[in-house]
């Protein structure tokens, strides 16, 4: 795996679009999410830190996706390959982890579906952008 053969424009664009998707997702589902997470907005500490951390996490995800899709496609990623890998990585790691963690934390499936849906969308977007932009310029 060539850790230097990454289209950085694709990585940054993918992270930005995925972050914006997350903002829209949770804005639209804020009330059910707060209820499912058992959070009271009146007692929550307001901080920009979660937004910064989520963007950094999405940058890392986009970089890893670029490496995986690039390696698995022989350095020629496509939109379809990005979508497939986005789904497979979500199913293999995110859906399973959320399902396990939320059961141990005694949360309901509603939280798992909301959070899982967000990460499915984010990884599909990241994969699609990585595949659409293609390989790094030589």
PDB file of C-alpha atoms in Angstrom:
ATOM      1  CA  UNK A   1       0.000   0.000   0.000  1.00  0.00           C
ATOM      2  CA  UNK A   2       1.446   3.312  -1.074  1.00  0.00           C
ATOM      3  CA  UNK A   3       0.776   5.783   1.742  1.00  0.00           C
ATOM      4  CA  UNK A   4       1.881   8.698  -0.407  1.00  0.00           C
ATOM      5  CA  UNK A   5      -0.328   8.011  -3.451  1.00  0.00           C
ATOM      6  CA  UNK A   6      -3.355   9.876  -2.141  1.00  0.00           C
ATOM      7  CA  UNK A   7      -5.438  12.492  -3.883  1.00  0.00           C
ATOM      8  CA  UNK A   8      -5.435  15.068  -1.073  1.00  0.00           C
ATOM      9  CA  UNK A   9      -7.997  17.262  -2.790  1.00  0.00           C
ATOM     10  CA  UNK A  10     -10.361  14.271  -2.793  1.00  0.00           C
ATOM     11  CA  UNK A  11      -9.638  13.556   0.874  1.00  0.00           C
ATOM     12  CA  UNK A  12     -10.355  17.133   1.944  1.00  0.00           C
ATOM     13  CA  UNK A  13     -13.446  17.426  -0.267  1.00  0.00           C
ATOM     14  CA  UNK A  14     -14.785  14.094   1.019  1.00  0.00           C
ATOM     15  CA  UNK A  15     -14.297  15.137   4.643  1.00  0.00           C
ATOM     16  CA  UNK A  16     -16.003  18.496   4.107  1.00  0.00           C
ATOM     17  CA  UNK A  17     -19.007  16.987   2.311  1.00  0.00           C
ATOM     18  CA  UNK A  18     -19.346  14.196   4.899  1.00  0.00           C
ATOM     19  CA  UNK A  19     -19.142  16.736   7.731  1.00  0.00           C
ATOM     20  CA  UNK A  20     -21.850  18.863   6.112  1.00  0.00           C
ATOM     21  CA  UNK A  21     -23.991  15.749   5.657  1.00  0.00           C
ATOM     22  CA  UNK A  22     -23.596  15.004   9.381  1.00  0.00           C
ATOM     23  CA  UNK A  23     -24.645  18.540  10.270  1.00  0.00           C
ATOM     24  CA  UNK A  24     -27.790  18.223   8.153  1.00  0.00           C
ATOM     25  CA  UNK A  25     -28.501  14.663   9.406  1.00  0.00           C
ATOM     26  CA  UNK A  26     -28.360  15.537  13.075  1.00  0.00           C
ATOM     27  CA  UNK A  27     -30.092  18.877  12.603  1.00  0.00           C
ATOM     28  CA  UNK A  28     -33.023  17.035  11.057  1.00  0.00           C
ATOM     29  CA  UNK A  29     -32.968  14.263  13.662  1.00  0.00           C
ATOM     30  CA  UNK A  30     -31.927  16.323  16.682  1.00  0.00           C
ATOM     31  CA  UNK A  31     -35.050  15.742  18.758  1.00  0.00           C
ATOM     32  CA  UNK A  32     -35.213  11.953  18.276  1.00  0.00           C
ATOM     33  CA  UNK A  33     -31.445  11.707  18.730  1.00  0.00           C
ATOM     34  CA  UNK A  34     -31.491  13.680  21.988  1.00  0.00           C
ATOM     35  CA  UNK A  35     -34.297  11.470  23.269  1.00  0.00           C
ATOM     36  CA  UNK A  36     -32.552   8.251  22.175  1.00  0.00           C
ATOM     37  CA  UNK A  37     -29.240   9.403  23.703  1.00  0.00           C
ATOM     38  CA  UNK A  38     -31.067  10.432  26.895  1.00  0.00           C
ATOM     39  CA  UNK A  39     -29.655  13.954  26.743  1.00  0.00           C
ATOM     40  CA  UNK A  40     -31.280  17.139  28.000  1.00  0.00           C
ATOM     41  CA  UNK A  41     -30.319  20.170  25.888  1.00  0.00           C
ATOM     42  CA  UNK A  42     -30.778  22.431  28.927  1.00  0.00           C
ATOM     43  CA  UNK A  43     -27.980  20.680  30.831  1.00  0.00           C
ATOM     44  CA  UNK A  44     -25.609  20.075  27.917  1.00  0.00           C
ATOM     45  CA  UNK A  45     -22.324  21.956  27.819  1.00  0.00           C
ATOM     46  CA  UNK A  46     -22.022  23.947  24.608  1.00  0.00           C
ATOM     47  CA  UNK A  47     -18.634  23.525  22.956  1.00  0.00           C
ATOM     48  CA  UNK A  48     -17.249  23.556  19.413  1.00  0.00           C
ATOM     49  CA  UNK A  49     -14.917  20.664  20.302  1.00  0.00           C
ATOM     50  CA  UNK A  50     -17.233  17.836  19.128  1.00  0.00           C
ATOM     51  CA  UNK A  51     -17.548  19.539  15.728  1.00  0.00           C
ATOM     52  CA  UNK A  52     -13.778  19.865  15.406  1.00  0.00           C
ATOM     53  CA  UNK A  53     -13.222  16.256  16.480  1.00  0.00           C
ATOM     54  CA  UNK A  54     -15.837  14.993  14.026  1.00  0.00           C
ATOM     55  CA  UNK A  55     -14.176  16.861  11.162  1.00  0.00           C
ATOM     56  CA  UNK A  56     -10.760  15.467  12.070  1.00  0.00           C
ATOM     57  CA  UNK A  57     -12.273  11.978  12.290  1.00  0.00           C
ATOM     58  CA  UNK A  58     -13.787  12.404   8.840  1.00  0.00           C
ATOM     59  CA  UNK A  59     -10.418  13.523   7.465  1.00  0.00           C
ATOM     60  CA  UNK A  60      -8.873  10.352   8.868  1.00  0.00           C
ATOM     61  CA  UNK A  61     -11.715   8.262   7.412  1.00  0.00           C
ATOM     62  CA  UNK A  62     -11.295   9.888   4.006  1.00  0.00           C
ATOM     63  CA  UNK A  63      -7.528   9.275   4.058  1.00  0.00           C
ATOM     64  CA  UNK A  64      -7.992   5.620   5.005  1.00  0.00           C
ATOM     65  CA  UNK A  65     -10.734   5.242   2.391  1.00  0.00           C
ATOM     66  CA  UNK A  66      -8.401   6.688  -0.245  1.00  0.00           C
ATOM     67  CA  UNK A  67      -5.719   4.180   0.756  1.00  0.00           C
ATOM     68  CA  UNK A  68      -8.103   1.215   0.772  1.00  0.00           C
ATOM     69  CA  UNK A  69      -9.906   2.080  -2.452  1.00  0.00           C
ATOM     70  CA  UNK A  70      -6.617   2.934  -4.146  1.00  0.00           C
ATOM     71  CA  UNK A  71      -4.984  -0.335  -3.074  1.00  0.00           C
ATOM     72  CA  UNK A  72      -7.986  -2.473  -3.962  1.00  0.00           C
ATOM     73  CA  UNK A  73      -8.455  -0.899  -7.401  1.00  0.00           C
ATOM     74  CA  UNK A  74      -4.827  -0.897  -8.439  1.00  0.00           C
ATOM     75  CA  UNK A  75      -4.555   2.859  -7.952  1.00  0.00           C
ATOM     76  CA  UNK A  76      -7.544   3.647 -10.180  1.00  0.00           C
ATOM     77  CA  UNK A  77     -10.527   4.299  -7.888  1.00  0.00           C
ATOM     78  CA  UNK A  78     -13.998   4.639  -9.357  1.00  0.00           C
ATOM     79  CA  UNK A  79     -17.264   6.014  -8.033  1.00  0.00           C
ATOM     80  CA  UNK A  80     -18.739   2.502  -7.809  1.00  0.00           C
ATOM     81  CA  UNK A  81     -15.670   1.132  -6.013  1.00  0.00           C
ATOM     82  CA  UNK A  82     -15.840   4.011  -3.528  1.00  0.00           C
ATOM     83  CA  UNK A  83     -19.505   3.326  -2.811  1.00  0.00           C
ATOM     84  CA  UNK A  84     -18.921  -0.412  -2.419  1.00  0.00           C
ATOM     85  CA  UNK A  85     -15.993   0.062  -0.059  1.00  0.00           C
ATOM     86  CA  UNK A  86     -17.873   2.735   1.878  1.00  0.00           C
ATOM     87  CA  UNK A  87     -20.719   0.287   2.459  1.00  0.00           C
ATOM     88  CA  UNK A  88     -18.484  -2.691   3.238  1.00  0.00           C
ATOM     89  CA  UNK A  89     -16.356  -0.740   5.718  1.00  0.00           C
ATOM     90  CA  UNK A  90     -19.499   0.636   7.363  1.00  0.00           C
ATOM     91  CA  UNK A  91     -21.049  -2.826   7.640  1.00  0.00           C
ATOM     92  CA  UNK A  92     -17.878  -4.507   8.857  1.00  0.00           C
ATOM     93  CA  UNK A  93     -16.758  -1.930  11.388  1.00  0.00           C
ATOM     94  CA  UNK A  94     -19.253   0.838  12.123  1.00  0.00           C
ATOM     95  CA  UNK A  95     -22.565  -1.028  12.206  1.00  0.00           C
ATOM     96  CA  UNK A  96     -21.083  -3.826  14.275  1.00  0.00           C
ATOM     97  CA  UNK A  97     -19.309  -1.514  16.710  1.00  0.00           C
ATOM     98  CA  UNK A  98     -22.331   0.711  17.262  1.00  0.00           C
ATOM     99  CA  UNK A  99     -24.577  -2.309  17.760  1.00  0.00           C
ATOM    100  CA  UNK A 100     -22.272  -3.772  20.395  1.00  0.00           C
ATOM    101  CA  UNK A 101     -21.471  -0.512  22.187  1.00  0.00           C
ATOM    102  CA  UNK A 102     -25.070   0.668  22.338  1.00  0.00           C
ATOM    103  CA  UNK A 103     -26.210  -2.685  23.785  1.00  0.00           C
ATOM    104  CA  UNK A 104     -23.555  -2.525  26.522  1.00  0.00           C
ATOM    105  CA  UNK A 105     -24.500   1.098  27.191  1.00  0.00           C
ATOM    106  CA  UNK A 106     -28.160   0.049  27.417  1.00  0.00           C
ATOM    107  CA  UNK A 107     -29.297   2.391  24.623  1.00  0.00           C
ATOM    108  CA  UNK A 108     -32.175   1.476  22.367  1.00  0.00           C
ATOM    109  CA  UNK A 109     -32.007   0.545  18.721  1.00  0.00           C
ATOM    110  CA  UNK A 110     -33.346   3.994  17.832  1.00  0.00           C
ATOM    111  CA  UNK A 111     -29.980   5.543  18.723  1.00  0.00           C
ATOM    112  CA  UNK A 112     -28.145   2.830  16.797  1.00  0.00           C
ATOM    113  CA  UNK A 113     -30.277   3.463  13.720  1.00  0.00           C
ATOM    114  CA  UNK A 114     -29.802   7.236  13.872  1.00  0.00           C
ATOM    115  CA  UNK A 115     -26.042   7.075  14.468  1.00  0.00           C
ATOM    116  CA  UNK A 116     -25.587   4.122  12.124  1.00  0.00           C
ATOM    117  CA  UNK A 117     -27.510   5.896   9.387  1.00  0.00           C
ATOM    118  CA  UNK A 118     -25.297   8.935   9.784  1.00  0.00           C
ATOM    119  CA  UNK A 119     -22.098   6.924   9.467  1.00  0.00           C
ATOM    120  CA  UNK A 120     -23.465   4.935   6.530  1.00  0.00           C
ATOM    121  CA  UNK A 121     -24.207   8.190   4.734  1.00  0.00           C
ATOM    122  CA  UNK A 122     -20.815   9.645   5.662  1.00  0.00           C
ATOM    123  CA  UNK A 123     -18.867   6.606   4.449  1.00  0.00           C
ATOM    124  CA  UNK A 124     -20.877   6.361   1.235  1.00  0.00           C
ATOM    125  CA  UNK A 125     -20.205  10.050   0.593  1.00  0.00           C
ATOM    126  CA  UNK A 126     -16.518   9.704   1.398  1.00  0.00           C
ATOM    127  CA  UNK A 127     -16.207   6.643  -0.828  1.00  0.00           C
ATOM    128  CA  UNK A 128     -18.116   8.294  -3.664  1.00  0.00           C
ATOM    129  CA  UNK A 129     -15.997  11.452  -3.548  1.00  0.00           C
ATOM    130  CA  UNK A 130     -12.741   9.476  -3.375  1.00  0.00           C
ATOM    131  CA  UNK A 131     -13.846   7.316  -6.302  1.00  0.00           C
ATOM    132  CA  UNK A 132     -15.182  10.224  -8.317  1.00  0.00           C
ATOM    133  CA  UNK A 133     -12.011  12.314  -7.939  1.00  0.00           C
ATOM    134  CA  UNK A 134      -9.878   9.319  -8.873  1.00  0.00           C
ATOM    135  CA  UNK A 135      -6.185   8.771  -8.370  1.00  0.00           C
ATOM    136  CA  UNK A 136      -3.713  11.406  -7.310  1.00  0.00           C
ATOM    137  CA  UNK A 137      -2.034  13.354 -10.074  1.00  0.00           C
ATOM    138  CA  UNK A 138       1.404  12.013 -10.909  1.00  0.00           C
TER     139      UNK A 138
END
